[in-house]
Amino acid sequence: MAEKAPRALLIKNGIVFDPLNGIDGERMDIAVLNGRIVEDVPEKEAYVIDASGMMVMPGGVDIHAHIAGSEVNAGRLLRPEDHFKDVEPKTATARSGVGHSVPSTWTTGYRYARMGWTWVSNPSMPPLEARHTHEELDDTPIIDKATYPLLGDCWFVMEFLAAGMIEECAAYVAWMLWATKGYAVKLVNPGGLECWGFGGNVKSIDDVVPYFNITPREIIRGLAKVNHLLDLPHTIHIHTNRLGQPGNWEITVRTMDCVRDIPGTSSTGKRSIHVTHVQFSAFGGDDWASMCSMAAPIARYVNMHDHVTIDMGAVVPGDTTTMTADGPFQYGLYELTGNKWINHDVETETSSGIVPYHYRRKSLVNAVQWAIGLELALLIKDPWKGAFVTTDHPNGAPFTTYPRVIEWLMSVKAREKTLKRVNKRAIRRMVLPSIDREMTFYEIAILTRAGPAKALGLENKGHLGVGADADIAIYAIDPDRIDPGRDHRAVRRAFERAAWTIKEGRVVVKDGQVVSSPRGRTFWVHVELPDWTEEAIRSIGDAWTERYTVSFENYPIPKHYLARPYKVVRKARLEA
Ligand SMILES: [Zn+2]
């Protein structure tokens, strides 16, 4: 059944959770006209949804999931066994598809929509591979998207920063956002990826990157300043140095602390850094035998400071595929597991790697990892700081496990059930068994939609106020009649299958089935720059020709290349 797009829509009597507008479980109507939320619409002219006894939230917002681009596609090629495990049959409205941890593009869009998610940020795009990324994003239906170019190990960035040319660096980053149609500045193991080109890595944020005479600290601080100068909607978005190594929690705290004095932007306010999938960066111990959770000191740091947001990178036991731009980390994981793997170098920009991985409850390390993700969310007092719900899809688990993560966050009983089944020696290495916090639906609405939308500077997403995009999820659960601590399974089931998902005012999912499949938009940031910057950008042309296999003129993606681009305009704070 193909659902028509009604001009006016009225959702009646739902129990609404809309934290950005301070609405905590109030029974109310939501009116929609022409894809936006409005004060009211005449009932007789509207398509009416009776949401009595159901929970209404803004559409889910995923701040970090690898869903498109060359590394995702290479992951699909590397894992044929991942394809037959999960097959999406063709329906009247949906295409067929395959893939459990690295699903095909269409399947990705359907599965997010079925859970009530309507926005996904694709977090690590090698700039050189931006075309491929946008091609796949265009083929990922329903949801809106954005993608973050990897800039932390870019040669031009490191050279500008090492020379103290911060304004020129800002101009270059703005040009890269325009050229790749990107949304935010992504750093992965800053400096470490370049070291990996010589078989090395960095061990602290003060190690010097060979040939570039710059340290990770200088790269992180430099790009945070650039972010401020460009007044970008999001902060810098960072995957820390030493990710996935025992004892890495200290470098994570140092990374957060090193930008404490750097101002944010008109969207981010005091915030100057987002540290992503912190589960992988919160390990204690000296080696794998002594590895333990250090979620507590990281949460303490976040509780005491206002310039940081984080997301979980939760681990859910099961089979998945790891993929990051962190070449040395992926190589280390290959050595650890002996699994098949890919390592790749992207010219002057970044590295990458892919390794299949199975998280086992009975593995000491994996059990501790499972606990850390949850501990981070449960120990941070203010959910607007995080830890936002992510699994670093597919690194910690496929995104389809979010309902399971929500279940654990809302129920001590659900956590105890899993704790009984994990490696016994792991229990002493975590704090999870001593935490009795059970999150409310209001807090879950912050961690899964309002919080990440705010962190991303998305003015019309993550809330249901007048003027917001009508991206709405309705779940068949009555928050007044259910005790999530006890009935945690019902909570999980409700989040697995939205009763209704509405995208830009159009019904896209009904009773967990995709009923229409419109194309989502791709948001990108265009920064207005003073004239002198044009010359600065052109001046790198000669060096470019020496370094790249692609010509300078052929590098930028034209705007019309994207199927449904949405340009976010900012104005740089640069001297005229
Ligand atoms: Zn990631």
Coordinates of C-alpha atoms and ligand atoms in Angstrom, one line a residue:
M1 CA 0.0 0.0 0.0
A2 CA 1.5 3.3 -1.0
E3 CA 0.6 5.9 1.5
K4 CA -0.2 9.4 0.2
A5 CA 1.6 12.4 1.5
P6 CA -1.2 14.4 3.3
R7 CA -0.8 18.1 3.3
A8 CA -2.2 18.3 6.8
L9 CA -1.8 15.7 9.5
L10 CA -3.1 15.6 13.1
I11 CA -1.7 13.2 15.7
K12 CA -4.3 13.1 18.5
N13 CA -4.1 12.3 22.1
G14 CA -0.5 10.9 22.1
I15 CA 1.6 11.0 25.2
V16 CA 4.4 13.4 24.1
F17 CA 8.0 13.5 25.1
D18 CA 9.7 16.6 23.6
P19 CA 12.6 17.5 25.8
L20 CA 13.8 20.5 23.8
N21 CA 10.4 22.1 24.6
G22 CA 10.3 20.8 28.1
I23 CA 7.4 18.4 27.4
D24 CA 7.6 15.4 29.6
G25 CA 4.9 12.9 28.9
E26 CA 2.0 15.3 28.4
R27 CA -1.2 14.2 26.5
M28 CA -1.5 16.5 23.6
D29 CA -2.1 16.8 19.8
I30 CA 0.6 17.5 17.3
A31 CA -0.4 19.3 14.1
V32 CA 1.5 19.2 10.8
L33 CA 1.1 21.2 7.6
N34 CA 3.3 21.0 4.5
G35 CA 6.0 18.9 6.3
R36 CA 6.3 21.2 9.3
I37 CA 4.9 21.3 12.7
V38 CA 2.3 24.0 13.2
E39 CA 0.0 25.3 16.0
D40 CA -3.1 23.7 14.7
V41 CA -4.9 22.3 11.6
P42 CA -8.6 21.8 11.0
E43 CA -9.4 18.2 11.9
K44 CA -11.7 17.6 8.9
E45 CA -9.0 18.6 6.4
A46 CA -6.3 16.5 8.1
Y47 CA -5.2 12.9 8.0
V48 CA -5.8 11.9 11.6
I49 CA -3.8 9.5 13.6
D50 CA -5.3 8.4 16.9
A51 CA -2.3 8.0 19.2
S52 CA -4.3 7.3 22.3
G53 CA -2.3 5.2 24.7
M54 CA 0.8 5.6 22.6
M55 CA 4.1 7.5 23.0
V56 CA 5.0 10.3 20.6
M57 CA 8.6 11.5 20.2
P58 CA 10.6 13.5 17.6
G59 CA 12.2 11.2 15.0
G60 CA 15.4 9.6 16.3
V61 CA 18.7 11.3 15.6
D62 CA 21.9 9.2 15.2
I63 CA 25.0 11.3 15.6
H64 CA 27.5 8.6 14.5
A65 CA 26.9 5.6 12.3
H66 CA 28.9 4.3 9.3
I67 CA 26.2 3.8 6.7
A68 CA 27.8 4.9 3.4
G69 CA 31.0 5.3 1.4
S70 CA 34.0 3.3 0.4
E71 CA 34.8 1.7 3.7
V72 CA 31.2 0.6 4.2
N73 CA 31.1 -0.8 0.7
A74 CA 34.4 -2.5 1.2
G75 CA 32.9 -4.0 4.4
R76 CA 30.1 -5.4 2.3
L77 CA 32.6 -7.0 -0.1
L78 CA 34.7 -8.4 2.7
R79 CA 31.7 -10.1 4.4
P80 CA 29.6 -12.2 2.0
E81 CA 28.5 -14.3 5.0
D82 CA 26.9 -11.1 6.4
H83 CA 24.5 -11.0 3.5
F84 CA 22.5 -14.2 3.8
K85 CA 22.0 -13.8 7.5
D86 CA 19.6 -11.0 7.1
V87 CA 17.5 -10.7 3.9
E88 CA 15.0 -8.0 3.3
P89 CA 12.2 -9.3 1.0
K90 CA 10.8 -7.0 -1.7
T91 CA 7.4 -5.5 -0.9
A92 CA 5.0 -3.3 -2.8
T93 CA 6.8 -0.2 -1.4
A94 CA 10.3 -1.5 -0.5
R95 CA 13.2 -2.9 -2.4
S96 CA 14.9 -6.1 -1.4
G97 CA 18.3 -5.9 0.3
V98 CA 20.7 -7.8 2.4
G99 CA 23.2 -7.4 5.2
H100 CA 23.2 -7.8 9.0
S101 CA 26.1 -5.6 10.1
V102 CA 26.8 -3.8 6.8
P103 CA 23.3 -3.7 5.2
S104 CA 22.8 -2.4 1.7
T105 CA 21.7 1.3 1.3
W106 CA 18.0 0.8 0.8
T107 CA 17.8 -1.7 3.7
T108 CA 19.7 0.8 5.9
G109 CA 17.0 3.5 5.3
Y110 CA 14.1 1.1 6.0
R111 CA 15.6 -0.3 9.2
Y112 CA 16.2 3.2 10.7
A113 CA 12.7 4.3 9.7
R114 CA 11.1 1.2 11.2
M115 CA 12.7 2.1 14.6
G116 CA 11.4 5.7 14.3
W117 CA 14.8 7.2 13.4
T118 CA 14.8 10.0 10.8
W119 CA 18.4 11.4 10.9
V120 CA 21.8 9.7 10.6
S121 CA 25.2 11.3 10.5
N122 CA 27.8 9.3 8.5
P123 CA 30.9 10.1 10.5
S124 CA 34.0 9.3 8.6
M125 CA 34.3 10.3 5.0
P126 CA 37.7 10.3 3.3
P127 CA 37.4 13.6 1.4
L128 CA 38.8 12.0 -1.7
E129 CA 35.9 9.4 -1.6
A130 CA 33.1 11.9 -1.1
R131 CA 31.5 11.2 -4.4
H132 CA 31.0 7.5 -3.6
T133 CA 29.7 8.5 -0.1
H134 CA 27.1 10.9 -1.5
E135 CA 26.0 8.3 -4.1
E136 CA 25.3 5.8 -1.3
L137 CA 23.7 8.5 0.9
D138 CA 21.4 9.4 -2.0
D139 CA 20.4 5.7 -2.2
T140 CA 19.6 5.5 1.5
P141 CA 15.9 6.3 1.5
I142 CA 13.6 8.1 4.0
I143 CA 16.2 9.4 6.5
D144 CA 18.0 12.7 6.4
K145 CA 21.8 12.6 6.4
A146 CA 25.0 14.4 6.8
T147 CA 28.6 13.3 6.5
Y148 CA 31.8 14.4 8.2
P149 CA 35.0 14.7 6.2
L150 CA 38.2 13.4 7.9
L151 CA 40.5 16.3 8.3
G152 CA 42.7 15.5 11.3
D153 CA 45.5 13.9 9.3
C154 CA 45.1 15.9 6.1
W155 CA 48.6 17.2 5.0
F156 CA 47.4 20.7 4.2
V157 CA 45.7 21.0 7.6
M158 CA 48.8 19.8 9.4
E159 CA 51.0 22.2 7.4
F160 CA 48.8 25.2 8.0
L161 CA 48.6 24.5 11.7
A162 CA 52.3 23.8 12.1
A163 CA 53.0 27.1 10.5
G164 CA 50.6 28.9 12.8
M165 CA 48.4 29.9 9.8
I166 CA 45.1 29.4 11.6
E167 CA 43.0 31.7 9.3
E168 CA 44.4 30.0 6.2
C169 CA 43.6 26.6 7.7
A170 CA 40.1 27.8 8.4
A171 CA 39.7 28.9 4.8
Y172 CA 41.0 25.5 3.7
V173 CA 38.6 23.6 6.0
A174 CA 35.7 25.7 4.8
W175 CA 36.7 24.9 1.2
M176 CA 36.9 21.2 2.0
L177 CA 33.4 21.2 3.6
W178 CA 32.2 22.9 0.4
A179 CA 34.2 20.6 -1.9
T180 CA 33.0 17.4 -0.2
K181 CA 29.5 18.6 0.8
G182 CA 30.4 17.8 4.4
Y183 CA 28.8 18.9 7.6
A184 CA 31.4 18.7 10.4
V185 CA 35.1 18.4 11.1
K186 CA 36.1 14.8 11.9
L187 CA 39.3 13.8 13.5
V188 CA 40.4 10.2 13.9
N189 CA 43.5 9.4 15.9
P190 CA 44.9 12.8 15.0
G191 CA 48.5 12.6 13.9
G192 CA 48.5 8.8 14.5
L193 CA 47.2 8.0 11.0
E194 CA 50.1 9.9 9.4
C195 CA 52.5 8.1 11.7
W196 CA 50.9 4.8 10.5
G197 CA 52.1 5.7 7.0
F198 CA 55.6 5.0 8.5
G199 CA 54.5 1.9 10.5
G200 CA 54.2 3.9 13.7
N201 CA 51.5 5.5 15.9
V202 CA 51.3 8.2 18.6
K203 CA 51.3 7.2 22.2
S204 CA 50.4 10.6 23.8
I205 CA 48.8 13.8 22.6
D206 CA 52.3 15.4 22.7
D207 CA 54.2 13.0 20.4
V208 CA 55.5 14.7 17.3
V209 CA 54.2 13.5 13.9
P210 CA 57.2 12.7 11.7
Y211 CA 57.9 15.2 8.8
F212 CA 55.1 17.5 10.0
N213 CA 56.5 18.8 13.2
I214 CA 53.1 18.9 14.9
T215 CA 51.5 17.1 17.8
P216 CA 48.0 15.6 18.2
R217 CA 47.3 18.3 20.8
E218 CA 48.2 21.0 18.3
I219 CA 46.0 19.4 15.6
I220 CA 43.0 19.1 18.0
R221 CA 43.3 22.6 19.4
G222 CA 43.9 24.0 15.9
L223 CA 40.8 22.4 14.4
A224 CA 38.7 23.4 17.5
K225 CA 39.8 27.0 16.8
V226 CA 39.0 26.6 13.1
N227 CA 35.6 25.3 14.1
H228 CA 35.0 28.4 16.1
L229 CA 36.3 30.7 13.3
L230 CA 34.0 29.1 10.8
D231 CA 31.0 29.2 13.3
L232 CA 30.1 25.6 12.4
P233 CA 26.8 24.1 13.6
H234 CA 28.6 21.1 15.3
T235 CA 31.8 21.0 17.4
I236 CA 34.8 19.1 16.2
H237 CA 34.0 15.4 16.3
I238 CA 36.8 13.2 17.5
H239 CA 37.8 9.6 17.7
T240 CA 40.7 9.7 20.2
N241 CA 44.3 8.6 20.0
R242 CA 45.0 5.1 21.4
L243 CA 41.5 4.0 20.8
G244 CA 40.9 0.3 21.6
Q245 CA 44.0 0.0 23.8
P246 CA 44.2 -0.9 27.5
G247 CA 44.9 2.2 29.6
N248 CA 43.6 4.7 27.0
W249 CA 41.2 6.5 29.4
E250 CA 43.8 9.0 30.4
I251 CA 44.4 10.2 26.9
T252 CA 40.7 10.6 26.5
V253 CA 40.4 12.9 29.5
R254 CA 43.5 14.8 28.2
T255 CA 41.9 15.2 24.8
M256 CA 38.7 16.7 26.3
D257 CA 40.8 18.9 28.6
C258 CA 43.0 20.3 25.9
V259 CA 40.2 22.3 24.3
R260 CA 38.6 23.5 27.5
D261 CA 39.5 27.2 26.9
I262 CA 38.5 27.3 23.2
P263 CA 35.1 29.0 22.6
G264 CA 32.3 27.3 20.7
T265 CA 30.1 28.7 18.0
S266 CA 26.7 30.5 17.8
S267 CA 25.2 27.0 17.7
T268 CA 27.3 25.2 20.2
G269 CA 27.7 27.8 22.9
K270 CA 30.2 26.6 25.5
R271 CA 30.7 23.3 23.8
S272 CA 34.0 22.9 21.8
I273 CA 34.4 19.1 21.4
H274 CA 32.3 16.0 20.8
V275 CA 34.2 12.8 21.7
T276 CA 32.6 9.8 19.9
H277 CA 32.1 6.2 20.8
V278 CA 33.8 6.7 24.1
Q279 CA 33.3 3.1 25.1
F280 CA 36.3 2.3 23.0
S281 CA 38.3 5.0 24.7
A282 CA 37.5 4.2 28.4
F283 CA 39.8 1.3 29.1
G284 CA 41.9 0.9 32.2
G285 CA 44.7 -1.5 32.9
D286 CA 48.2 -2.0 31.4
D287 CA 47.4 -4.9 29.0
W288 CA 44.5 -7.1 28.0
A289 CA 44.9 -9.3 31.1
S290 CA 44.4 -6.3 33.4
M291 CA 41.9 -4.4 31.2
C292 CA 39.0 -2.8 33.2
S293 CA 36.4 -0.1 32.9
M294 CA 37.4 3.5 33.4
A295 CA 34.0 4.9 32.5
A296 CA 33.8 6.5 36.0
P297 CA 36.6 9.0 35.7
I298 CA 35.5 10.0 32.2
A299 CA 31.9 10.5 33.3
R300 CA 33.3 12.5 36.3
Y301 CA 35.2 14.8 33.9
V302 CA 32.1 15.3 31.7
N303 CA 30.0 16.0 34.8
M304 CA 32.4 18.7 35.9
H305 CA 32.7 20.5 32.6
D306 CA 30.4 22.1 30.1
H307 CA 32.5 22.0 26.9
V308 CA 32.1 18.3 26.1
T309 CA 29.4 16.0 24.7
I310 CA 30.0 12.3 24.0
D311 CA 28.2 9.3 22.5
M312 CA 28.3 5.8 23.8
G313 CA 29.7 3.5 21.1
A314 CA 27.9 0.7 23.0
V315 CA 28.8 -2.9 22.5
V316 CA 26.0 -5.5 22.1
P317 CA 27.2 -9.1 22.1
G318 CA 27.0 -10.7 18.6
D319 CA 28.7 -10.8 15.2
T320 CA 29.5 -7.5 13.5
T321 CA 32.1 -5.7 11.3
T322 CA 34.6 -3.1 12.6
M323 CA 35.5 -0.3 10.3
T324 CA 37.3 2.9 11.1
A325 CA 39.7 5.4 9.6
D326 CA 42.1 4.3 12.3
G327 CA 44.5 2.1 10.3
P328 CA 46.9 1.2 13.1
F329 CA 43.9 0.2 15.4
Q330 CA 42.4 -2.0 12.7
Y331 CA 45.8 -3.6 12.0
G332 CA 46.1 -4.3 15.7
L333 CA 42.7 -5.9 15.8
Y334 CA 43.7 -8.1 12.8
E335 CA 46.8 -9.2 14.7
L336 CA 44.7 -9.9 17.8
T337 CA 41.9 -11.9 16.1
G338 CA 43.7 -13.3 13.0
N339 CA 40.5 -12.5 11.1
K340 CA 40.5 -11.4 7.5
W341 CA 41.1 -7.7 7.1
I342 CA 41.5 -4.7 4.9
N343 CA 44.0 -1.8 5.4
H344 CA 43.9 1.1 3.2
D345 CA 45.7 4.4 2.7
V346 CA 43.9 7.4 1.2
E347 CA 46.7 9.4 -0.4
T348 CA 47.4 12.6 1.6
E349 CA 44.2 12.4 3.7
T350 CA 43.6 9.4 6.0
S351 CA 43.9 5.7 6.4
S352 CA 41.3 3.0 7.1
G353 CA 40.8 -0.6 8.0
I354 CA 38.1 -3.2 8.3
V355 CA 38.0 -6.4 10.5
P356 CA 35.0 -8.7 11.2
Y357 CA 34.5 -9.2 14.9
H358 CA 32.3 -11.3 17.2
Y359 CA 31.6 -9.9 20.7
R360 CA 31.2 -12.7 23.2
R361 CA 29.5 -12.4 26.6
K362 CA 32.0 -14.9 27.9
S363 CA 35.0 -12.9 26.8
L364 CA 36.4 -10.9 29.7
V365 CA 37.3 -7.9 27.5
N366 CA 34.0 -7.9 25.6
A367 CA 31.9 -8.2 28.8
V368 CA 33.8 -5.2 30.2
Q369 CA 33.2 -3.3 26.9
W370 CA 29.5 -4.0 27.1
A371 CA 29.4 -2.6 30.6
I372 CA 31.4 0.5 29.7
G373 CA 29.0 1.8 27.1
L374 CA 26.1 1.6 29.5
E375 CA 28.1 3.0 32.4
L376 CA 29.0 6.1 30.5
A377 CA 25.3 6.9 29.9
L378 CA 24.3 6.0 33.4
L379 CA 27.1 7.9 35.2
I380 CA 26.7 11.2 33.3
K381 CA 24.2 13.1 35.3
D382 CA 23.1 15.6 32.6
P383 CA 21.9 13.6 29.5
W384 CA 22.3 16.7 27.3
K385 CA 26.0 16.0 27.5
G386 CA 25.5 12.3 26.6
A387 CA 26.3 9.6 26.4
F388 CA 24.0 9.7 23.3
V389 CA 22.9 6.3 22.1
T390 CA 25.2 5.0 19.4
T391 CA 26.9 1.7 18.8
D392 CA 29.4 3.3 16.4
H393 CA 27.5 1.2 13.9
P394 CA 28.7 -1.3 12.9
N395 CA 31.7 -1.2 15.2
G396 CA 30.1 -2.0 18.6
A397 CA 27.0 -3.6 17.1
P398 CA 24.6 -2.9 14.2
F399 CA 22.3 0.1 14.7
T400 CA 19.3 -2.3 14.9
T401 CA 20.4 -3.1 18.5
Y402 CA 19.5 0.4 19.8
P403 CA 16.2 -0.9 21.3
R404 CA 18.3 -3.4 23.3
V405 CA 20.6 -0.6 24.6
I406 CA 17.5 1.4 25.6
E407 CA 16.1 -1.6 27.4
W408 CA 19.4 -1.9 29.5
L409 CA 19.4 1.9 30.2
M410 CA 15.8 1.8 31.5
S411 CA 15.9 -1.4 33.6
V412 CA 18.2 -2.7 36.3
K413 CA 16.5 -6.1 35.9
A414 CA 17.4 -6.3 32.2
R415 CA 21.0 -5.5 33.1
E416 CA 21.1 -8.1 35.9
K417 CA 19.8 -10.7 33.5
T418 CA 22.7 -10.0 31.2
L419 CA 25.2 -9.7 34.0
K420 CA 24.3 -13.3 35.1
R421 CA 25.4 -14.5 31.6
V422 CA 28.7 -12.6 31.2
N423 CA 32.2 -13.6 32.0
K424 CA 32.4 -13.8 35.8
R425 CA 35.9 -12.4 36.1
A426 CA 34.6 -9.3 34.2
I427 CA 32.2 -8.3 37.0
R428 CA 35.0 -7.0 39.2
R429 CA 36.4 -4.9 36.3
M430 CA 33.2 -2.8 35.9
V431 CA 31.0 -0.6 38.0
L432 CA 27.7 -1.4 36.3
P433 CA 26.4 -3.9 38.9
S434 CA 26.5 -1.1 41.5
I435 CA 24.5 1.4 39.4
D436 CA 20.8 1.5 40.2
R437 CA 19.8 4.4 37.9
E438 CA 16.9 3.6 35.6
M439 CA 16.4 6.1 32.8
T440 CA 13.0 7.7 32.1
F441 CA 11.4 8.0 28.7
Y442 CA 12.2 11.7 28.9
E443 CA 15.9 10.9 29.4
I444 CA 15.8 8.3 26.6
A445 CA 14.2 11.0 24.3
I446 CA 17.2 13.2 25.1
L447 CA 19.8 10.5 24.5
T448 CA 18.3 9.3 21.2
R449 CA 16.9 12.5 19.6
A450 CA 16.9 15.9 21.4
G451 CA 20.5 15.7 22.7
P452 CA 22.2 14.7 19.5
A453 CA 20.1 17.1 17.5
K454 CA 21.2 20.0 19.8
A455 CA 24.8 18.8 19.6
L456 CA 24.6 18.8 15.8
G457 CA 23.2 22.3 15.8
L458 CA 20.1 21.1 13.9
E459 CA 17.5 23.8 14.6
N460 CA 14.5 22.0 13.1
K461 CA 15.3 18.5 14.2
G462 CA 15.0 16.6 17.5
H463 CA 11.9 18.5 18.7
L464 CA 8.2 18.9 18.0
G465 CA 7.8 22.7 18.4
V466 CA 6.2 24.9 15.9
G467 CA 8.4 25.2 12.8
A468 CA 10.2 21.9 13.4
D469 CA 10.4 19.4 10.5
A470 CA 7.6 17.0 11.0
D471 CA 9.9 14.0 11.7
I472 CA 7.9 12.0 14.3
A473 CA 8.0 8.6 15.8
I474 CA 5.0 7.0 17.5
Y475 CA 5.5 3.9 19.7
A476 CA 2.8 1.5 20.7
I477 CA 3.5 1.7 24.4
D478 CA 1.6 3.6 27.1
P479 CA 4.2 5.2 29.4
D480 CA 1.5 5.8 32.0
R481 CA 0.7 2.1 32.3
I482 CA 4.0 0.5 32.0
D483 CA 6.9 0.1 34.4
P484 CA 10.0 0.0 32.1
G485 CA 12.1 -1.4 34.9
R486 CA 9.9 -4.4 35.1
D487 CA 8.4 -4.6 31.6
H488 CA 11.7 -3.9 29.8
R489 CA 10.9 -6.4 27.0
A490 CA 7.8 -4.5 26.0
V491 CA 10.0 -1.3 25.8
R492 CA 12.4 -3.0 23.5
R493 CA 9.7 -4.4 21.3
A494 CA 8.0 -1.0 21.0
F495 CA 11.3 0.7 19.9
E496 CA 12.0 -2.1 17.4
R497 CA 8.8 -1.5 15.5
A498 CA 7.5 2.0 15.5
A499 CA 3.7 2.1 15.2
W500 CA 4.1 5.1 13.0
T501 CA 7.1 7.0 11.6
I502 CA 6.4 10.3 9.9
K503 CA 9.0 12.0 7.8
E504 CA 8.5 15.6 6.7
G505 CA 4.8 15.1 7.4
R506 CA 4.5 11.9 5.4
V507 CA 3.7 8.5 6.9
V508 CA 6.6 6.3 6.0
V509 CA 6.1 3.4 8.5
K510 CA 2.9 2.0 9.9
D511 CA 2.8 -1.0 12.3
G512 CA 6.5 -1.6 11.7
Q513 CA 6.1 -1.8 7.9
V514 CA 7.6 0.6 5.4
V515 CA 4.6 2.1 3.6
S516 CA 6.3 4.8 1.6
S517 CA 9.9 5.5 0.7
P518 CA 10.6 9.1 -0.1
R519 CA 14.1 10.4 -0.6
G520 CA 15.7 12.1 2.5
R521 CA 17.9 15.2 2.3
T522 CA 21.6 15.6 2.7
F523 CA 22.7 18.5 4.9
W524 CA 26.0 20.2 4.2
V525 CA 27.6 23.4 5.4
H526 CA 28.6 26.3 3.2
V527 CA 30.7 28.9 5.0
E528 CA 30.8 32.4 3.6
L529 CA 34.4 33.6 3.4
P530 CA 36.1 36.9 2.8
D531 CA 37.7 37.4 -0.7
W532 CA 41.3 36.9 0.3
T533 CA 40.7 33.2 1.1
E534 CA 40.1 32.4 -2.6
E535 CA 43.7 33.3 -3.3
A536 CA 44.9 31.3 -0.3
I537 CA 43.1 28.2 -1.5
R538 CA 44.3 28.6 -5.1
S539 CA 47.9 28.9 -3.7
I540 CA 47.9 25.2 -2.7
G541 CA 47.2 24.2 -6.3
D542 CA 50.9 23.4 -7.1
A543 CA 51.4 21.3 -4.0
W544 CA 48.1 19.6 -4.8
T545 CA 49.3 18.6 -8.3
E546 CA 52.4 17.0 -6.8
R547 CA 50.5 15.0 -4.2
Y548 CA 47.2 13.9 -5.5
T549 CA 46.1 11.5 -8.2
V550 CA 43.1 13.8 -8.8
S551 CA 43.3 17.3 -10.2
F552 CA 42.5 20.3 -8.1
E553 CA 39.7 21.4 -10.5
N554 CA 38.1 17.9 -10.6
Y555 CA 38.1 17.4 -6.8
P556 CA 35.1 19.4 -5.6
I557 CA 31.6 17.8 -5.9
P558 CA 29.2 20.1 -7.7
K559 CA 26.0 20.8 -5.7
H560 CA 23.8 19.3 -8.3
Y561 CA 25.6 16.0 -7.8
L562 CA 23.5 15.4 -4.6
A563 CA 19.9 14.3 -5.1
R564 CA 18.4 16.5 -2.3
P565 CA 21.0 18.8 -0.9
Y566 CA 20.2 21.1 2.0
K567 CA 22.6 23.9 2.4
V568 CA 23.3 25.2 5.9
V569 CA 24.9 28.7 5.5
R570 CA 27.3 30.1 8.1
K571 CA 29.5 33.2 8.1
A572 CA 33.2 32.9 9.0
R573 CA 34.7 35.0 11.8
L574 CA 37.7 35.9 9.6
E575 CA 39.3 39.2 8.9
A576 CA 38.0 40.8 5.7
Ligands
ZN1 ZN 32.9 5.5 14.0

